[in-house]
Coordinates of C-alpha atoms and ligand atoms in Angstrom, one line a residue:
M1 CA -4.7 -30.3 -0.9
L2 CA -8.3 -29.8 -2.0
I3 CA -10.7 -31.9 -0.5
A4 CA -14.2 -31.6 -2.1
T5 CA -16.2 -29.4 -3.7
A6 CA -18.3 -26.8 -1.6
A7 CA -21.7 -27.3 -2.3
A8 CA -22.9 -24.1 -4.1
T9 CA -24.7 -22.0 -1.6
Q10 CA -28.0 -20.9 -2.5
H11 CA -27.3 -17.3 -3.2
W12 CA -23.9 -16.6 -4.7
W13 CA -23.7 -13.2 -3.0
R14 CA -23.9 -14.5 0.8
D15 CA -20.2 -15.7 0.7
A16 CA -18.7 -14.1 -2.3
V17 CA -15.3 -12.4 -2.6
I18 CA -15.6 -9.2 -4.4
Y19 CA -12.8 -7.1 -5.5
Q20 CA -12.9 -3.6 -5.1
V21 CA -11.8 -1.7 -8.5
Y22 CA -10.8 2.0 -8.0
V23 CA -11.1 2.5 -11.8
R24 CA -9.2 5.9 -11.5
S25 CA -5.9 3.7 -10.7
F26 CA -6.4 0.3 -11.7
L27 CA -4.8 0.3 -15.3
D28 CA -5.0 2.8 -18.0
S29 CA -4.9 2.2 -21.1
T30 CA -5.2 5.3 -23.1
G31 CA -1.8 7.4 -21.8
D32 CA -3.5 9.9 -20.0
G33 CA -2.5 8.9 -16.6
I34 CA -6.0 7.7 -15.4
G35 CA -7.2 4.4 -15.1
D36 CA -10.1 3.7 -17.2
L37 CA -12.6 0.9 -18.1
A38 CA -10.9 -0.6 -21.1
G39 CA -8.1 -1.0 -18.6
V40 CA -10.3 -2.7 -16.1
R41 CA -11.2 -5.0 -19.3
V42 CA -7.5 -5.6 -19.6
G43 CA -7.3 -6.6 -16.1
L44 CA -9.8 -9.1 -15.8
P45 CA -7.9 -12.1 -16.6
Y46 CA -5.3 -11.1 -13.6
L47 CA -8.7 -10.6 -11.3
K48 CA -9.8 -14.3 -12.6
K49 CA -6.7 -16.0 -11.8
L50 CA -6.6 -14.4 -8.3
G51 CA -10.0 -16.0 -7.7
V52 CA -12.5 -13.5 -6.8
D53 CA -16.0 -14.0 -7.5
G54 CA -16.6 -10.4 -8.9
I55 CA -15.5 -6.9 -9.2
W56 CA -17.1 -3.4 -7.6
L57 CA -16.2 -0.4 -9.9
S58 CA -15.9 2.9 -8.1
P59 CA -17.8 5.5 -9.9
F60 CA -17.1 6.0 -13.8
Y61 CA -20.1 8.6 -14.4
P62 CA -19.7 12.1 -15.9
S63 CA -18.5 13.8 -13.0
P64 CA -16.3 17.4 -12.2
Q65 CA -14.3 15.1 -10.2
H66 CA -14.4 16.9 -7.0
D67 CA -14.3 13.9 -5.2
H68 CA -13.3 11.5 -7.9
G69 CA -16.6 10.6 -9.3
Y70 CA -18.5 10.7 -5.7
D71 CA -19.9 14.2 -7.3
V72 CA -22.1 12.7 -10.2
A73 CA -23.4 14.9 -12.8
D74 CA -25.3 12.3 -15.0
Y75 CA -26.2 9.0 -13.4
T76 CA -26.6 7.2 -16.6
G77 CA -23.5 8.0 -18.5
V78 CA -19.8 7.1 -18.8
D79 CA -17.1 10.2 -18.0
P80 CA -15.2 10.5 -21.1
V81 CA -12.2 10.3 -19.0
Y82 CA -13.1 6.8 -18.2
G83 CA -14.6 5.6 -21.5
D84 CA -18.1 5.2 -22.9
L85 CA -21.3 3.3 -22.9
A86 CA -19.8 0.9 -25.6
E87 CA -16.8 0.2 -23.5
F88 CA -18.8 -0.3 -20.4
D89 CA -21.0 -2.7 -22.5
L90 CA -17.6 -4.4 -23.4
L91 CA -16.5 -4.9 -19.9
V92 CA -19.6 -6.5 -18.5
A93 CA -19.6 -9.2 -21.4
D94 CA -15.9 -9.9 -20.7
A95 CA -16.5 -10.2 -17.0
H96 CA -19.3 -12.4 -17.6
R97 CA -17.6 -14.7 -20.1
L98 CA -15.1 -15.1 -17.3
G99 CA -17.8 -15.7 -14.4
L100 CA -17.0 -12.6 -12.8
K101 CA -19.9 -10.6 -11.5
V102 CA -20.0 -7.2 -11.8
L103 CA -21.2 -4.7 -9.3
I104 CA -21.2 -0.4 -9.9
D105 CA -21.2 2.0 -7.5
I106 CA -24.5 4.1 -7.0
V107 CA -24.3 7.6 -5.0
P108 CA -27.9 8.4 -3.9
N109 CA -27.2 10.3 -1.1
H110 CA -25.9 13.5 -2.8
C111 CA -25.5 14.4 -6.5
S112 CA -22.7 17.0 -8.2
S113 CA -23.1 20.7 -8.1
A114 CA -23.2 20.4 -12.1
H115 CA -25.8 17.9 -12.4
P116 CA -28.7 19.2 -14.3
W117 CA -31.4 19.4 -11.1
F118 CA -29.2 21.6 -9.1
R119 CA -28.4 23.9 -11.9
E120 CA -32.2 24.3 -12.6
A121 CA -32.7 24.9 -9.0
L122 CA -30.6 27.5 -8.8
A123 CA -31.2 29.3 -11.9
G124 CA -35.2 29.0 -11.4
G125 CA -34.8 31.4 -8.6
P126 CA -36.6 31.4 -5.2
D127 CA -40.0 29.7 -6.1
S128 CA -38.6 27.1 -8.4
P129 CA -39.9 23.6 -7.7
A130 CA -36.6 22.3 -8.6
R131 CA -35.6 23.3 -5.2
S132 CA -37.5 21.0 -3.3
R133 CA -35.4 17.9 -4.7
F134 CA -32.6 19.6 -2.3
H135 CA -32.4 20.7 0.9
F136 CA -32.8 24.7 0.8
A137 CA -33.5 26.4 3.7
P138 CA -33.3 30.0 5.0
G139 CA -30.4 31.3 6.9
R140 CA -30.6 32.2 10.6
G141 CA -29.6 35.9 11.8
A142 CA -31.3 39.4 11.2
D143 CA -29.9 38.7 7.2
G144 CA -30.1 35.2 6.9
A145 CA -26.1 35.2 6.9
L146 CA -25.6 32.2 9.3
P147 CA -26.3 28.5 8.0
P148 CA -29.7 27.1 9.0
N149 CA -28.3 24.6 11.8
N150 CA -25.1 23.7 13.4
W151 CA -24.4 20.7 11.3
R152 CA -20.5 20.2 10.1
A153 CA -19.6 18.7 6.8
M154 CA -17.9 15.2 6.8
F155 CA -14.9 16.6 4.8
G156 CA -14.6 19.8 6.9
G157 CA -16.6 22.9 7.5
P158 CA -19.9 23.7 7.8
A159 CA -22.6 21.3 5.9
W160 CA -24.4 24.5 4.5
S161 CA -23.4 26.9 1.7
R162 CA -25.5 30.0 0.5
I163 CA -26.4 30.6 -2.8
T164 CA -26.6 33.8 -4.7
E165 CA -30.0 34.4 -6.5
P166 CA -30.0 34.9 -10.4
D167 CA -31.0 38.7 -9.6
G168 CA -27.7 38.8 -7.5
E169 CA -29.4 39.0 -4.1
P170 CA -28.0 36.7 -1.4
G171 CA -30.3 33.9 -1.2
P172 CA -30.9 30.5 0.7
W173 CA -28.6 27.7 1.9
Y174 CA -28.1 24.2 0.5
L175 CA -27.1 21.3 2.6
H176 CA -24.0 19.3 1.7
L177 CA -22.8 16.8 4.2
F178 CA -19.6 16.3 2.1
T179 CA -18.5 19.2 0.1
P180 CA -20.3 22.0 -1.5
E181 CA -20.0 20.4 -4.7
Q182 CA -22.1 17.8 -3.7
P183 CA -25.5 19.1 -2.8
D184 CA -27.8 16.5 -0.5
L185 CA -30.7 15.2 -2.4
N186 CA -34.1 15.6 -0.4
W187 CA -35.4 11.8 -0.3
R188 CA -38.6 13.1 1.0
D189 CA -39.5 14.6 -2.5
P190 CA -40.8 11.6 -4.3
A191 CA -39.5 12.7 -7.8
V192 CA -35.6 11.7 -6.1
G193 CA -36.8 8.2 -5.5
E194 CA -38.2 7.9 -8.9
H195 CA -35.2 8.9 -10.4
F196 CA -33.3 6.3 -8.8
D197 CA -35.9 3.5 -9.7
A198 CA -34.9 4.6 -13.2
V199 CA -31.0 4.9 -12.7
L200 CA -31.3 1.3 -11.1
R201 CA -33.1 -0.3 -13.9
F202 CA -31.1 1.2 -16.5
W203 CA -28.1 -0.6 -15.2
L204 CA -29.8 -3.7 -14.7
D205 CA -30.9 -3.7 -18.2
R206 CA -27.3 -3.2 -19.5
G207 CA -26.3 -6.7 -17.4
V208 CA -25.0 -5.4 -13.9
D209 CA -25.1 -7.9 -11.3
G210 CA -25.6 -5.3 -8.5
F211 CA -24.8 -2.2 -7.0
R212 CA -22.2 -0.9 -4.0
I213 CA -24.4 1.9 -2.2
D214 CA -22.6 5.1 -1.3
V215 CA -23.5 6.6 2.2
A216 CA -26.4 3.7 2.6
A217 CA -27.5 5.2 6.0
G218 CA -27.5 8.5 4.9
L219 CA -30.6 9.9 2.5
H220 CA -33.1 11.1 4.7
K221 CA -32.4 13.7 7.2
H222 CA -34.6 14.8 10.4
P223 CA -37.5 16.5 8.8
E224 CA -36.9 19.7 11.0
L225 CA -33.3 19.9 10.3
P226 CA -32.6 20.6 14.2
D227 CA -29.1 22.0 15.6
S228 CA -26.6 19.0 16.3
P229 CA -26.4 18.2 19.9
D230 CA -22.5 17.7 19.5
P231 CA -21.3 19.2 16.1
E232 CA -17.7 19.0 17.5
A233 CA -18.4 15.3 18.1
D234 CA -19.5 15.1 14.4
E235 CA -16.5 16.4 13.3
R236 CA -14.2 14.5 15.4
S237 CA -13.8 11.3 13.5
R238 CA -14.8 10.6 9.7
D239 CA -16.7 7.6 11.1
S240 CA -18.8 9.4 13.8
V241 CA -22.5 10.1 12.9
N242 CA -24.5 13.0 13.5
P243 CA -27.7 11.0 14.2
L244 CA -30.1 13.7 12.7
A245 CA -28.3 13.5 9.6
W246 CA -28.1 9.6 9.2
N247 CA -29.6 6.7 9.8
Q248 CA -33.2 8.0 9.7
P249 CA -35.9 5.4 9.9
E250 CA -37.3 6.0 6.6
V251 CA -33.8 5.2 4.7
H252 CA -35.1 1.3 5.1
Q253 CA -38.1 2.0 2.9
V254 CA -35.5 3.0 0.1
W255 CA -33.7 -0.3 0.7
R256 CA -37.1 -2.3 0.4
D257 CA -38.2 -0.5 -2.6
W258 CA -34.5 -1.2 -4.6
R259 CA -34.5 -5.1 -3.3
A260 CA -38.2 -5.0 -5.1
V261 CA -36.4 -3.9 -8.0
C262 CA -33.7 -6.5 -7.8
E263 CA -36.3 -9.5 -6.9
E264 CA -38.4 -8.3 -10.1
Y265 CA -35.2 -8.9 -12.3
T266 CA -34.6 -12.2 -10.5
A267 CA -38.1 -13.3 -11.2
R268 CA -37.4 -13.0 -14.9
D269 CA -34.2 -14.8 -15.3
G270 CA -33.5 -16.5 -11.8
L271 CA -30.4 -14.5 -11.4
D272 CA -29.6 -12.9 -7.9
R273 CA -28.9 -9.5 -8.2
L274 CA -26.9 -7.7 -5.0
L275 CA -27.3 -4.3 -3.2
V276 CA -24.3 -3.6 -1.0
G277 CA -24.4 -0.9 1.3
E278 CA -21.8 1.4 2.9
V279 CA -23.2 1.4 6.1
S280 CA -21.6 3.3 8.9
V281 CA -23.8 2.9 12.1
P282 CA -22.6 2.7 15.7
T283 CA -23.6 -0.8 16.6
A284 CA -23.9 -4.3 15.0
R285 CA -27.5 -4.2 15.9
E286 CA -28.1 -1.5 13.9
H287 CA -26.4 -2.3 11.2
A288 CA -28.6 -5.6 11.3
E289 CA -31.4 -3.5 10.5
Y290 CA -29.9 -2.7 7.0
V291 CA -29.3 -6.5 6.0
R292 CA -33.2 -7.7 6.9
P293 CA -34.6 -10.2 4.4
D294 CA -36.4 -7.5 2.4
E295 CA -33.5 -4.8 2.3
L296 CA -30.3 -5.0 1.6
H297 CA -28.5 -8.1 0.8
Q298 CA -25.1 -7.1 2.2
A299 CA -23.6 -4.1 4.2
F300 CA -19.8 -3.4 4.7
F301 CA -19.2 -4.2 8.4
F302 CA -16.7 -1.5 9.2
H303 CA -16.0 -2.5 12.7
L304 CA -13.6 -5.1 11.9
L305 CA -11.6 -2.5 9.6
S306 CA -11.5 0.0 12.4
A307 CA -10.4 -2.6 15.3
R308 CA -7.0 -2.3 16.6
W309 CA -4.4 -4.8 16.1
D310 CA -5.3 -6.5 19.5
V311 CA -6.9 -10.3 20.0
D312 CA -9.5 -9.0 22.4
A313 CA -10.7 -6.2 20.1
F314 CA -11.2 -8.4 17.1
R315 CA -12.7 -11.3 19.0
R316 CA -15.1 -8.8 20.6
T317 CA -16.0 -7.5 17.1
I318 CA -16.5 -10.8 15.3
S319 CA -18.4 -12.1 18.1
E320 CA -20.7 -9.2 17.9
A321 CA -21.3 -9.4 14.3
M322 CA -21.7 -13.1 14.3
R323 CA -24.4 -12.6 17.4
D324 CA -26.3 -9.6 15.9
I325 CA -25.9 -10.0 11.8
A326 CA -25.4 -13.7 11.1
G327 CA -27.6 -14.6 14.1
T328 CA -30.5 -12.8 12.4
G329 CA -30.2 -15.1 9.4
S330 CA -28.0 -12.4 7.4
T331 CA -24.6 -12.7 5.9
V332 CA -22.0 -10.6 7.5
T333 CA -19.6 -8.7 5.2
W334 CA -16.2 -8.2 6.2
V335 CA -14.0 -5.9 5.0
L336 CA -10.2 -4.5 5.5
N337 CA -9.3 -2.1 3.0
N338 CA -11.1 0.4 0.8
H339 CA -10.3 3.5 -1.2
D340 CA -11.1 5.8 2.1
Q341 CA -8.8 4.0 4.3
V342 CA -5.3 3.7 5.4
R343 CA -4.0 0.6 3.8
T344 CA -3.6 -2.6 6.5
V345 CA 0.3 -2.7 5.7
T346 CA 0.6 0.5 7.3
R347 CA -2.2 0.8 10.1
Y348 CA -1.3 -2.3 11.6
A349 CA 2.4 -1.4 11.6
G350 CA 1.3 1.4 14.1
E351 CA -0.6 -0.3 16.3
P352 CA -1.2 -0.9 19.0
S353 CA 1.0 2.4 20.2
G354 CA 1.3 4.3 17.1
E355 CA 4.8 3.6 16.8
A356 CA 5.9 1.8 13.5
S357 CA 6.9 -1.8 14.3
G358 CA 7.7 -3.2 11.0
L359 CA 5.1 -5.8 11.7
G360 CA 2.7 -4.3 9.1
P361 CA 3.3 -6.6 6.7
A362 CA 3.1 -9.7 8.7
R363 CA 0.0 -8.6 10.4
A364 CA -1.8 -7.6 7.0
R365 CA -1.4 -11.2 5.7
A366 CA -2.7 -12.8 9.2
A367 CA -5.7 -10.2 8.9
A368 CA -6.3 -11.4 5.0
L369 CA -6.2 -15.2 6.2
L370 CA -8.8 -14.4 9.2
M371 CA -10.9 -12.2 6.8
L372 CA -11.0 -15.5 4.3
A373 CA -12.0 -17.6 7.1
L374 CA -14.9 -15.9 8.5
P375 CA -18.5 -16.9 7.6
G376 CA -20.0 -14.7 5.2
A377 CA -18.8 -12.6 2.3
A378 CA -15.7 -10.1 1.9
Y379 CA -14.3 -7.4 -0.3
V380 CA -10.8 -6.8 -1.4
Y381 CA -9.6 -3.5 -2.4
Q382 CA -7.1 -3.3 -5.2
G383 CA -3.5 -3.4 -4.2
E384 CA -4.5 -5.4 -0.8
E385 CA -3.2 -8.6 -2.7
L386 CA 0.0 -7.1 -3.4
G387 CA 0.9 -6.0 0.1
L388 CA 0.9 -2.5 -1.1
P389 CA 1.5 0.0 1.9
E390 CA -0.1 3.3 1.9
V391 CA 2.1 6.0 0.3
V392 CA 2.1 8.8 3.3
D393 CA 4.8 10.9 1.9
L394 CA 2.8 12.2 -1.1
P395 CA 3.3 15.9 -1.2
D396 CA 0.7 18.4 -0.3
E397 CA 0.9 19.9 -3.9
V398 CA -0.2 16.4 -5.4
L399 CA -2.8 15.8 -3.1
T400 CA -6.4 15.6 -4.7
D401 CA -8.5 14.6 -1.8
P402 CA -11.2 17.3 -0.9
I403 CA -10.7 16.7 3.0
F404 CA -7.2 18.1 2.4
R405 CA -8.5 21.0 0.8
R406 CA -11.4 21.7 3.0
T407 CA -9.4 21.0 6.5
G408 CA -5.9 21.9 5.7
S409 CA -5.1 19.0 7.4
R410 CA -3.3 15.6 6.2
R411 CA -5.1 13.8 9.0
F412 CA -8.1 12.0 6.9
V413 CA -6.8 12.3 3.6
R414 CA -7.1 9.6 0.8
D415 CA -4.6 9.9 -1.6
G416 CA -1.9 7.4 0.0
C417 CA -4.3 4.4 -0.8
R418 CA -5.3 5.6 -4.1
V419 CA -1.8 5.7 -5.9
P420 CA -2.1 4.0 -9.4
L421 CA -1.1 0.2 -9.0
P422 CA 2.2 -1.2 -10.3
W423 CA 1.9 -3.8 -12.8
T424 CA 5.3 -4.4 -14.3
G425 CA 9.1 -3.2 -14.3
H426 CA 11.3 -1.3 -12.2
A427 CA 10.0 2.4 -12.4
S428 CA 7.1 4.5 -12.6
P429 CA 4.8 3.9 -14.4
F430 CA 5.4 0.3 -13.6
G431 CA 3.0 -0.7 -16.5
F432 CA -0.1 1.6 -15.1
T433 CA -0.1 3.7 -18.1
S434 CA 0.2 2.7 -21.6
G435 CA -1.1 4.0 -25.1
A436 CA -0.7 7.1 -27.0
G437 CA -0.2 9.8 -24.2
A438 CA 2.3 8.6 -22.2
A439 CA 1.4 11.0 -19.4
R440 CA 2.6 10.4 -15.8
P441 CA 0.2 8.7 -13.5
W442 CA -2.6 11.1 -11.8
L443 CA -0.6 10.4 -8.3
P444 CA 3.2 9.8 -8.4
Q445 CA 4.2 6.2 -7.7
P446 CA 7.1 5.9 -5.4
E447 CA 10.4 3.9 -6.2
W448 CA 9.3 1.2 -3.9
F449 CA 6.4 0.1 -5.7
A450 CA 8.6 -1.7 -7.7
E451 CA 8.7 -4.5 -5.2
H452 CA 4.8 -5.0 -5.1
A453 CA 4.5 -4.9 -8.8
T454 CA 2.1 -7.9 -9.9
D455 CA 4.9 -9.4 -12.3
R456 CA 7.0 -9.9 -9.2
A457 CA 4.2 -10.9 -7.1
L458 CA 3.0 -13.5 -9.7
A459 CA 6.7 -14.8 -9.8
D460 CA 7.3 -15.2 -6.1
T461 CA 5.2 -17.8 -4.4
R462 CA 5.8 -16.2 -0.8
S463 CA 4.1 -13.0 -1.9
F464 CA 1.0 -11.4 -0.7
W465 CA -0.8 -12.2 -4.0
H466 CA 0.0 -16.0 -3.5
L467 CA -1.2 -16.3 -0.3
Y468 CA -4.5 -14.4 -1.2
R469 CA -4.9 -17.0 -4.5
D470 CA -4.4 -19.9 -2.2
G471 CA -6.9 -18.7 0.3
L472 CA -9.5 -17.9 -2.3
Q473 CA -8.9 -21.3 -3.8
L474 CA -9.3 -23.4 -0.7
R475 CA -12.2 -21.2 0.5
R476 CA -13.7 -22.4 -2.9
S477 CA -13.0 -26.0 -2.5
L478 CA -13.4 -26.6 1.2
P479 CA -17.0 -26.9 2.3
Q480 CA -16.2 -25.9 5.8
L481 CA -15.3 -22.1 4.6
G482 CA -17.9 -19.5 3.2
E483 CA -21.2 -19.5 4.5
G484 CA -21.8 -21.2 8.3
T485 CA -20.9 -20.6 11.9
L486 CA -17.8 -20.6 14.0
R487 CA -17.3 -22.1 17.3
W488 CA -14.4 -20.5 19.2
L489 CA -11.5 -22.3 20.8
E490 CA -10.1 -21.7 24.3
T491 CA -6.6 -20.4 23.5
P492 CA -3.3 -18.5 25.1
P493 CA -3.4 -15.0 25.4
Q494 CA -2.8 -13.4 22.1
V495 CA -4.2 -16.0 20.0
L496 CA -7.7 -16.3 18.5
A497 CA -8.8 -19.4 17.1
F498 CA -12.1 -20.9 16.0
V499 CA -13.4 -23.9 14.1
R500 CA -15.3 -23.7 11.0
G501 CA -17.8 -26.8 10.1
D502 CA -16.3 -30.0 10.9
G503 CA -12.8 -29.3 11.6
L504 CA -11.2 -26.3 9.6
V505 CA -9.4 -24.7 12.5
C506 CA -8.1 -21.1 11.8
A507 CA -5.7 -19.3 14.2
V508 CA -4.3 -16.0 14.6
N509 CA -1.4 -15.0 16.9
F510 CA -1.8 -11.5 17.4
G511 CA 1.4 -11.3 19.8
T512 CA 5.0 -11.1 18.8
E513 CA 6.3 -14.4 20.8
A514 CA 5.5 -17.9 19.2
A515 CA 2.6 -19.7 20.9
P516 CA 1.6 -23.5 20.7
A517 CA -0.5 -24.4 17.4
P518 CA -3.9 -25.2 18.2
V519 CA -3.5 -28.4 15.9
T520 CA -0.8 -30.8 15.6
G521 CA 0.5 -31.0 12.2
T522 CA 1.5 -29.1 9.2
P523 CA -1.0 -26.2 8.2
L524 CA -2.9 -25.9 5.1
L525 CA -2.0 -22.7 4.6
A526 CA -0.3 -20.2 6.9
S527 CA 0.7 -16.4 6.4
G528 CA 4.1 -17.1 7.4
D529 CA 6.7 -19.8 8.2
C530 CA 4.8 -22.1 10.8
P531 CA 6.4 -25.3 11.7
P532 CA 4.3 -27.9 12.8
G533 CA 3.0 -27.6 16.4
V534 CA 3.9 -23.6 16.3
L535 CA 2.2 -20.3 15.7
P536 CA 4.6 -17.8 15.5
G537 CA 3.6 -14.0 16.5
S538 CA 1.9 -12.0 13.9
T539 CA 1.0 -15.1 12.1
A540 CA -2.2 -16.8 11.2
A541 CA -3.0 -20.3 9.8
W542 CA -5.5 -23.1 8.6
W543 CA -5.6 -26.4 9.5
I544 CA -7.7 -29.0 9.0
S545 CA -8.5 -31.4 12.0
D546 CA -9.6 -34.4 11.5
P547 CA -11.6 -35.5 15.0
A548 CA -10.6 -39.2 15.0
T549 CA -6.8 -38.5 14.6
T550 CA -5.9 -35.0 15.4
A551 CA -8.4 -33.4 17.8
P552 CA -7.8 -29.6 18.2
L553 CA -5.3 -29.2 21.2
F554 CA -7.3 -26.3 22.6
P555 CA -10.6 -27.0 23.9
P556 CA -13.8 -25.4 23.0
A557 CA -14.1 -22.0 24.8
S558 CA -16.9 -21.8 27.5
S559 CA -19.1 -19.1 27.4
P560 CA -19.3 -15.7 27.8
K561 CA -15.7 -15.2 26.6
G562 CA -16.4 -17.2 23.4
P563 CA -19.7 -17.5 22.4
T564 CA -20.8 -20.1 20.1
A565 CA -22.2 -18.2 17.0
Ligands
GLC601 C1 -18.1 7.3 0.5 C2 -17.0 7.2 -0.2 C3 -16.2 8.2 -0.2 C4 -16.9 9.6 -1.0 C5 -18.3 9.7 0.1 C6 -19.0 10.7 -0.5 O1 -17.9 7.6 1.8 O2 -16.6 5.9 -0.1 O3 -15.0 7.8 -1.3 O4 -15.9 10.5 -0.6 O5 -19.0 8.5 0.1 O6 -19.3 10.2 -1.7

């Protein structure tokens, strides 16, 4: 039942739903076992049908692929494995014809050690001016054999590597917050900012609608590069942040400059461009500083992604975002999955105790409906709409994530969420690979991927795919959804419920026992079977509650438990 057409928001990005395409694993058109831009083009009608507003493409630039393209050797090219610039142009044109926006990934914190700048810095010897574009520093200890400080790399080991000078002598060290093949750029050298200004314009001139900015709280480091007070804490979790290497005040000027570039293009043609930052900072308040009106348009709010499957954790996280981010006039950008995280179906199965509960798919479906009902923008990671679980048993020998190589541990390894998508049929490559080579997909697909293939998903109205498609359709047509505010309702324990606008109620039962539904009548959309009057465990639903006839059964929450946002 589609009731009314939502008034177009003034800025399309404030409540857009963007689909993250991990190009390498989306669709392979050449038969080499690796996804490519031509494959993305083939998949565009599928994404249009799903109902997203646009796509974000993971990096496709020339790269030695030490971190699957997050080690960029040329910021204005296309790696031959993914296609070429002509193919990119065709992709943008096709997407625009379908009304889909195109965002590309940009990686300004570091480049590849194969980038000409870094090569020049190494080859030029100790006095090379090219070294000022990176962080070179003398080692400590009598012969400089110890790193300049105690910082740890995000992917394991020290954040410094020592170079050998062209004359064979041991030289200084250079900083890399990820792998040694990803030297950090020195944003205090103006040449770096000038370079990226030109890169932005290059792609904007080719028609992109915006950029997903990698490590957007990085870039500047503390000018003195002092020791970290707690290097082990910096390494304990992939999300912890060394406060000397991240979130420095100077980074905000970069986002102001980049916003100004976007505004310049908007002034020419009236079309909004979008900057979305990968911002991992400890609090929602710090997060909000990145989305001030003259900085980034959006920043992924990762706190929802890292919240445990727990009603209080979700309520608290959402309330904080609404108060500290939306409360300042910015939009909140929700995300549950991406190419760096264990997929929700698997993650939620192991919560809260770590024991696999079998409830992963039901909870992942419920979380999806919740996310699509929240005020603001949302990102969906490829395969999420198919309910793909993480592939947790890839053998060591096929793992490609540098985290595995650098730490020797499978703990944070990301290959399991990057296995090439299943499209059709009953056996690998499930239609992922076509074309002359017929090579095997770059990561092996398990047999059970057949259950999740898009052909099955489209044919089964109870699939994840239909849930996402229906949710997206309603979101587009109901004026209550998208931008705006929410009002919490007082609920039984284990249930979270809120009202959007004049009567769209969303409720999620985090428990395993059924609870009374907050609204009488049949839901508009539910993540599982949901008879009138009942909200089963691990289920979310949306209702329209007409205040005249079907007032919510749960009263509005009184502060402070449920702040009105
Ligand atoms: C970001 C990317 C991740 C990459 C890292 C280094 O966190 O999402 O995939 O490995 O940056 O560029």
